[in-house]
Short mmCIF file of C-alpha atoms and ligand atoms in Angstrom, two decimals:
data_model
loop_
_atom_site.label_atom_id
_atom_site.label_comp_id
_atom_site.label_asym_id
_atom_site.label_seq_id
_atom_site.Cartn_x
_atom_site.Cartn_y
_atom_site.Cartn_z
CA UNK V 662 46.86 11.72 24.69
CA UNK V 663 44.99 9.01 25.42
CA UNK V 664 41.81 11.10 27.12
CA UNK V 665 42.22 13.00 23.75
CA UNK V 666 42.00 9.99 21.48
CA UNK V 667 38.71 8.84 23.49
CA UNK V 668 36.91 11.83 23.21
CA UNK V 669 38.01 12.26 19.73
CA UNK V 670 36.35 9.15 18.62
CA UNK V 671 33.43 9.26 21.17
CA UNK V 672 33.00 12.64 18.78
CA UNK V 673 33.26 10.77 15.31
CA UNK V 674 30.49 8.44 16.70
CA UNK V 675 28.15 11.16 17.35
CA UNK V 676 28.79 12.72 14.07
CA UNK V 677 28.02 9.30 12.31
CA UNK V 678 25.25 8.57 14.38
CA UNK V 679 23.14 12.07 14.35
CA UNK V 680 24.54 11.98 10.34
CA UNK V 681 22.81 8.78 9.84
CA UNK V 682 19.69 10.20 12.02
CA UNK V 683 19.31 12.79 9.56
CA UNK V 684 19.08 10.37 6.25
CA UNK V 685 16.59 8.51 7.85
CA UNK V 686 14.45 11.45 8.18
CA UNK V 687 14.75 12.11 4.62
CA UNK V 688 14.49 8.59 3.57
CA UNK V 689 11.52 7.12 1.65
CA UNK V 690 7.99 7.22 3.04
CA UNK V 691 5.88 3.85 2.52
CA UNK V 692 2.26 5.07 1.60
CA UNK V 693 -0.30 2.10 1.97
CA UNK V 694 -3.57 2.30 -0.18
CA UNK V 695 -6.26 -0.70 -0.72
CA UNK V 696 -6.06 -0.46 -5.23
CA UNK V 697 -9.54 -1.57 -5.67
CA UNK V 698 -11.56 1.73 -5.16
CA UNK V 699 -11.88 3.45 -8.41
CA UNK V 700 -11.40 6.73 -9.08
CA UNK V 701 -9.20 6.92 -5.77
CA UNK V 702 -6.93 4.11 -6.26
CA UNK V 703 -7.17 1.66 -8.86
CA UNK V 704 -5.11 -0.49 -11.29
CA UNK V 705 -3.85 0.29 -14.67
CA UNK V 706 -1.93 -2.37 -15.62
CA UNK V 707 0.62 -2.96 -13.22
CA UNK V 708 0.44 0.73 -11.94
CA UNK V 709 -1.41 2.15 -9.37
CA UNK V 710 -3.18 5.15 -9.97
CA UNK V 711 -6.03 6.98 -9.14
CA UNK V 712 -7.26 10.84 -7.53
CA UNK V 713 -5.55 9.72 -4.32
CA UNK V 714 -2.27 8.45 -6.19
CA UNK V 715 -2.27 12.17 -7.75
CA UNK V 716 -2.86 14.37 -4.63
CA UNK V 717 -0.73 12.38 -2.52
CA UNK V 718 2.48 12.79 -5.53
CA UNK V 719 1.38 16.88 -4.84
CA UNK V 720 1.94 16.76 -1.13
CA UNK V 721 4.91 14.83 -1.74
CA UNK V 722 6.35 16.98 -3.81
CA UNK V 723 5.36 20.35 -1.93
CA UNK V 724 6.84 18.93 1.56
CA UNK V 725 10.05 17.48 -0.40
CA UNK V 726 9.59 14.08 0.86
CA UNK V 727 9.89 10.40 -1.26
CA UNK V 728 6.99 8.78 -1.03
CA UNK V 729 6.25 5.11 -2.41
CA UNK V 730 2.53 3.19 -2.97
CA UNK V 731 2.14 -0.18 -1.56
CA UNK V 732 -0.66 -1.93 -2.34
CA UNK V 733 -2.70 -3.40 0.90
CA UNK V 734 -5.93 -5.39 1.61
CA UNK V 735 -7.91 -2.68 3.11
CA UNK V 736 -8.38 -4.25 6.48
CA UNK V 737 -4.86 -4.29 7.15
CA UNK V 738 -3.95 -0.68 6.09
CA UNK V 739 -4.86 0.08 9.98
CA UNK V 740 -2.75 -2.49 11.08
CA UNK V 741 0.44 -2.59 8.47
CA UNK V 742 0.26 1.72 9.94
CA UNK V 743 0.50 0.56 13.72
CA UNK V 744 3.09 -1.73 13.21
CA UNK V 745 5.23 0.39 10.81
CA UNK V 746 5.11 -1.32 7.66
CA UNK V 747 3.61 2.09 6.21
CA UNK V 748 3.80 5.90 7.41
CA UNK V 749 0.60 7.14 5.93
CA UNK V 750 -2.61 5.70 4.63
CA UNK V 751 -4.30 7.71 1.84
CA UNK V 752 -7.20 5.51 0.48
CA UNK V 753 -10.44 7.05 0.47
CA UNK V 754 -10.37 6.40 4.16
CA UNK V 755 -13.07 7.96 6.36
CA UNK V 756 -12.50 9.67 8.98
CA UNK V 757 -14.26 8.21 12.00
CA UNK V 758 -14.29 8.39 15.93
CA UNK V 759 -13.03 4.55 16.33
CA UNK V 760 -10.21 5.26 13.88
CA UNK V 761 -9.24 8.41 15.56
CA UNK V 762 -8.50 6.44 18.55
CA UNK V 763 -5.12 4.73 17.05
CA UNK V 764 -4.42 7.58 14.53
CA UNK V 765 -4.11 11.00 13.38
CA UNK V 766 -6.27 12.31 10.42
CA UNK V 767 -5.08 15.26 8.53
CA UNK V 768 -7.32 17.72 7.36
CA UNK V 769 -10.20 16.30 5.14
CA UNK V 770 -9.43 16.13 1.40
CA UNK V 771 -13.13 14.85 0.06
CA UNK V 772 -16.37 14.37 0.58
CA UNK V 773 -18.44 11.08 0.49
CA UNK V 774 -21.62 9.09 1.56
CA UNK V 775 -23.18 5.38 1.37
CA UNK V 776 -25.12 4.29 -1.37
CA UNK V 777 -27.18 1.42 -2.50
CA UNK V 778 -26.09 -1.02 -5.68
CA UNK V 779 -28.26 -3.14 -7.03
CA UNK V 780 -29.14 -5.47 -10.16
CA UNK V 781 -31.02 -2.90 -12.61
CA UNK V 782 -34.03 -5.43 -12.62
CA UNK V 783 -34.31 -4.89 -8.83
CA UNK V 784 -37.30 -2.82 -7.72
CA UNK V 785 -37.51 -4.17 -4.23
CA UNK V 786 -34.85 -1.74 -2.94
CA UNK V 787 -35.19 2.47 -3.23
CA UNK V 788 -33.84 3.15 0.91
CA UNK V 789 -31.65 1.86 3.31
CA UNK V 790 -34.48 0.69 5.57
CA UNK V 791 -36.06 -1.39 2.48
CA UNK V 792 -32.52 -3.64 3.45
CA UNK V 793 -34.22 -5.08 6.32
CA UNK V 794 -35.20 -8.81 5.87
CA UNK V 795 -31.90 -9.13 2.52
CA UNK V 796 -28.98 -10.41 2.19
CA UNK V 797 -27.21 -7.20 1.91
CA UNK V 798 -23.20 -6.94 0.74
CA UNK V 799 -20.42 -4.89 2.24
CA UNK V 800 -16.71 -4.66 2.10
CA UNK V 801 -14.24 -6.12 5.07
CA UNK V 802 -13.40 -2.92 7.29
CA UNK V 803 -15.67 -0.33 4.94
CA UNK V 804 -17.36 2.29 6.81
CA UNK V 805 -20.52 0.93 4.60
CA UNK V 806 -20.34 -2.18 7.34
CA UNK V 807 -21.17 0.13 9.71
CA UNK V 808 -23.94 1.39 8.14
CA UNK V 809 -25.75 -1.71 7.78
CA UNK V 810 -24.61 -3.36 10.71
CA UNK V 811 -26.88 -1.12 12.20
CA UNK V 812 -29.99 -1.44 10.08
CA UNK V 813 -32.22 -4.09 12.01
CA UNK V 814 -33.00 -7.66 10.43
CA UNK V 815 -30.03 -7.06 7.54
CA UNK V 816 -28.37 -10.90 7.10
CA UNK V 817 -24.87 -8.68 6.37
CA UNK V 818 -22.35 -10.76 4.16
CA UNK V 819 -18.83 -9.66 3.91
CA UNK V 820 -16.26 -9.64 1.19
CA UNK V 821 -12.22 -8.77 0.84
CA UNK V 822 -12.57 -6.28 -1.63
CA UNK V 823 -14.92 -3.91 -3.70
CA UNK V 824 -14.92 -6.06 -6.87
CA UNK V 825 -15.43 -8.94 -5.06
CA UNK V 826 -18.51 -7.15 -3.86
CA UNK V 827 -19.60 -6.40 -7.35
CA UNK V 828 -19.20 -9.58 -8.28
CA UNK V 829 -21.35 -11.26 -5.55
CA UNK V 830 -24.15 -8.91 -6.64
CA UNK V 831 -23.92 -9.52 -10.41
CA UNK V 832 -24.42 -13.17 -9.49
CA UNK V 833 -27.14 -12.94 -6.98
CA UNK V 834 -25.22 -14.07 -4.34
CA UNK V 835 -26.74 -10.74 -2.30
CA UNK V 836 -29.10 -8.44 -3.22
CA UNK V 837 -27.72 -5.48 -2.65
CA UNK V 838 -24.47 -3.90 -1.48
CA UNK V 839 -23.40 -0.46 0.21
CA UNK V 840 -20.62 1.13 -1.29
CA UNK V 841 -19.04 4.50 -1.19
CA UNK V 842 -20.59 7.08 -3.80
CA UNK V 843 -18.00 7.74 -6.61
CA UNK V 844 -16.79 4.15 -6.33
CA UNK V 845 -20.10 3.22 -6.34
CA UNK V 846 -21.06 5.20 -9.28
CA UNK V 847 -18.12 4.39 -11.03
CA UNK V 848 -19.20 0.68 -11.18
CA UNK V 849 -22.90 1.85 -12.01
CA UNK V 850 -21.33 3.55 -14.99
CA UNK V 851 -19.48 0.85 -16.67
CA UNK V 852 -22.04 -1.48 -15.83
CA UNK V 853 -25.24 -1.65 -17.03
CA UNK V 854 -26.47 -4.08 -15.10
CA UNK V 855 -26.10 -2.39 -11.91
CA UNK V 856 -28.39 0.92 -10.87
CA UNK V 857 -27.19 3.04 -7.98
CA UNK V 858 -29.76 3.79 -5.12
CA UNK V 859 -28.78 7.17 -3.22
CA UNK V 860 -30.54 7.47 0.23
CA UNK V 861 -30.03 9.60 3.09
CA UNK V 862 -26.80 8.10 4.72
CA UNK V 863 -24.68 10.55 6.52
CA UNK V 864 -21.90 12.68 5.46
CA UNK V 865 -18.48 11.44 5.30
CA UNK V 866 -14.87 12.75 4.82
CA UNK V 867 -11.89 11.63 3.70
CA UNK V 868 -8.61 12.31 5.12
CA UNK V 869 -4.86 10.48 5.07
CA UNK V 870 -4.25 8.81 8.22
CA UNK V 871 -0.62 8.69 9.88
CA UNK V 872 0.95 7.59 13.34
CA UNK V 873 0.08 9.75 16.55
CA UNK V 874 3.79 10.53 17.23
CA UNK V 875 4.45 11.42 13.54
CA UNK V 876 3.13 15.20 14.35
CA UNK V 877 5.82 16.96 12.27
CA UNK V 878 4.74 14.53 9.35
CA UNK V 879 0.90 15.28 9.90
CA UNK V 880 2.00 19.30 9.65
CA UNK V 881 3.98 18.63 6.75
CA UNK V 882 0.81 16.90 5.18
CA UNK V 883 -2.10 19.86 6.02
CA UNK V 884 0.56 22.54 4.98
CA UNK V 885 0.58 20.72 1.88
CA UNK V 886 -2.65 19.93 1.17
CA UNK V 887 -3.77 24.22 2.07
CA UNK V 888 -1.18 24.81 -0.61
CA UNK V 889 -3.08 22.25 -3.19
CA UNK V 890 -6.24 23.44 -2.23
CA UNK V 891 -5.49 27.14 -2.45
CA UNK V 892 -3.34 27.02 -5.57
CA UNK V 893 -5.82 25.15 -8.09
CA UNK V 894 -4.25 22.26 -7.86
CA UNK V 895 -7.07 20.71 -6.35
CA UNK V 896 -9.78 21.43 -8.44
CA UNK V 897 -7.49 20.31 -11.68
CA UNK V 898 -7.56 16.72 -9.65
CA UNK V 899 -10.90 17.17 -9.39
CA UNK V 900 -11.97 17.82 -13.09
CA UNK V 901 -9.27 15.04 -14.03
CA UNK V 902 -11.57 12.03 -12.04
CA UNK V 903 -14.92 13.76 -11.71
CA UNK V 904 -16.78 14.90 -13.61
N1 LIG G 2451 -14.54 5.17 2.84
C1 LIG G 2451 -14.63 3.81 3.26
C2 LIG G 2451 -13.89 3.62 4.57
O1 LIG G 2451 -13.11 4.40 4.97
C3 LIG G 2451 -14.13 2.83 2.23
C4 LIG G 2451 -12.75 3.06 1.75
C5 LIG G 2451 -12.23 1.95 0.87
N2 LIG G 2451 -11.02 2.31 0.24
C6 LIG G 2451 -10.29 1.52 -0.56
N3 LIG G 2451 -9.26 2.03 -1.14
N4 LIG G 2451 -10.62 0.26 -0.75
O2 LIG G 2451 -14.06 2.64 5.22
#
């Protein structure tokens, strides 16, 4: 009777243990996005939204998972991933081979490149190689570092975030920064004072990142986002922030 009693209980635990298992699998996934890259992922108010706020709501609700934004200097998206604070990263992230190193990409979602802002009055600047010998701007972490880090003779100032960026160039602090293209543009179009400089930087692609042991999540994602792509979804998103 009392082998019987053991086992039953030893059972019960297992039940409630592999029960509880299973709710955490279907339990809320924290998606971490830097809100300061227009048209990806921007602020309306107090809401986040933005192209990448949209598709990543699709693949959410395709793959029947929960997903919720949090909003994350963009530096520390890489970091808040590793240590679990998020699951994925969707935030007009480049894929690159560093990156690749501590995560998993899914399938590309966009493509992108490096431009040049400056001050409209500027006519110093029409290539990447007329940055040599300027104080040139770029974002903490942005792939656009890279590019100038390796242009020779750049003095390279960094900044937090993209507006901060913008603002350092609207007040001369440098003369030009390196930027993404649609975020880029997206500033050149609602300010005047700024004129966009494309050059010959190289191709880039977006993608959402997620932890190397989350495989069945990184599936779940590229099933999704085939789905989006092949079923118009995608191009709707597109018309909605491009144009
Ligand atoms: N594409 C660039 C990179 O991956 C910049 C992305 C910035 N994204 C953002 N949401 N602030 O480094």
């Amino acid at each position: 009777m009392k082998n019987f009693l053991k086992i039953f209980s030893i059972i019960l635990a297992l039940i409630a243990f592999f029960g509880c298992e299973k709710k955490e699998e279907k339990s809320k996934v924290y998606v971490g996005m830097n809100a300061d890259f227009a048209p990806f992922e921007y602020r309306e108010g107090k809401n986040i939204v933005g192209f990448d706020v949209d598709l990543m709501r699709e693949i959410a609700k395709i793959s029947g998972i929960e997903v919720e934004f949090m909003d994350i200097q963009f530096d520390g998206l890489l970091p808040a991933l590793e240590l679990g604070k998020i699951d994925m990263i969707i935030s007009g992230m480049t894929v690159t081979e560093n990156r690749k190193k501590f995560v998993n990409f899914s399938d590309s979602y966009f493509n992108s490149t490096q431009v040049i802002l400056v001050n409209s009055e500027n006519q110093n600047i029409g290539n990447f190689s007329d940055l040599s010998g300027k104080v040139v701007g770029v974002a903490l972490g942005f792939t656009g570092d890279l590019v100038v880090s390796k242009l020779p003779n750049v003095s390279v100032q960094k900044f937090n975030t993209a507006s901060d960026l913008i603002l350092a160039l609207k007040s001369h602090k440098v003369e030009a920064v390196v930027l993404d293209y649609e975020t880029a543009k997206n500033y050149a179009a609602h300010n005047q004072d700024l004129k966009l400089i494309q050059s010959d930087a190289a191709n880039e692609e977006y993608a959402i990142a997620m932890r190397k042991d989350e495989v069945e999540l990184l599936q779940k994602v590229n099933e999704a986002l085939k789905k989006i792509k092949e079923n118009g979804t995608y191009d709707a998103l597109i018309a909605k922030y491009f144009d």
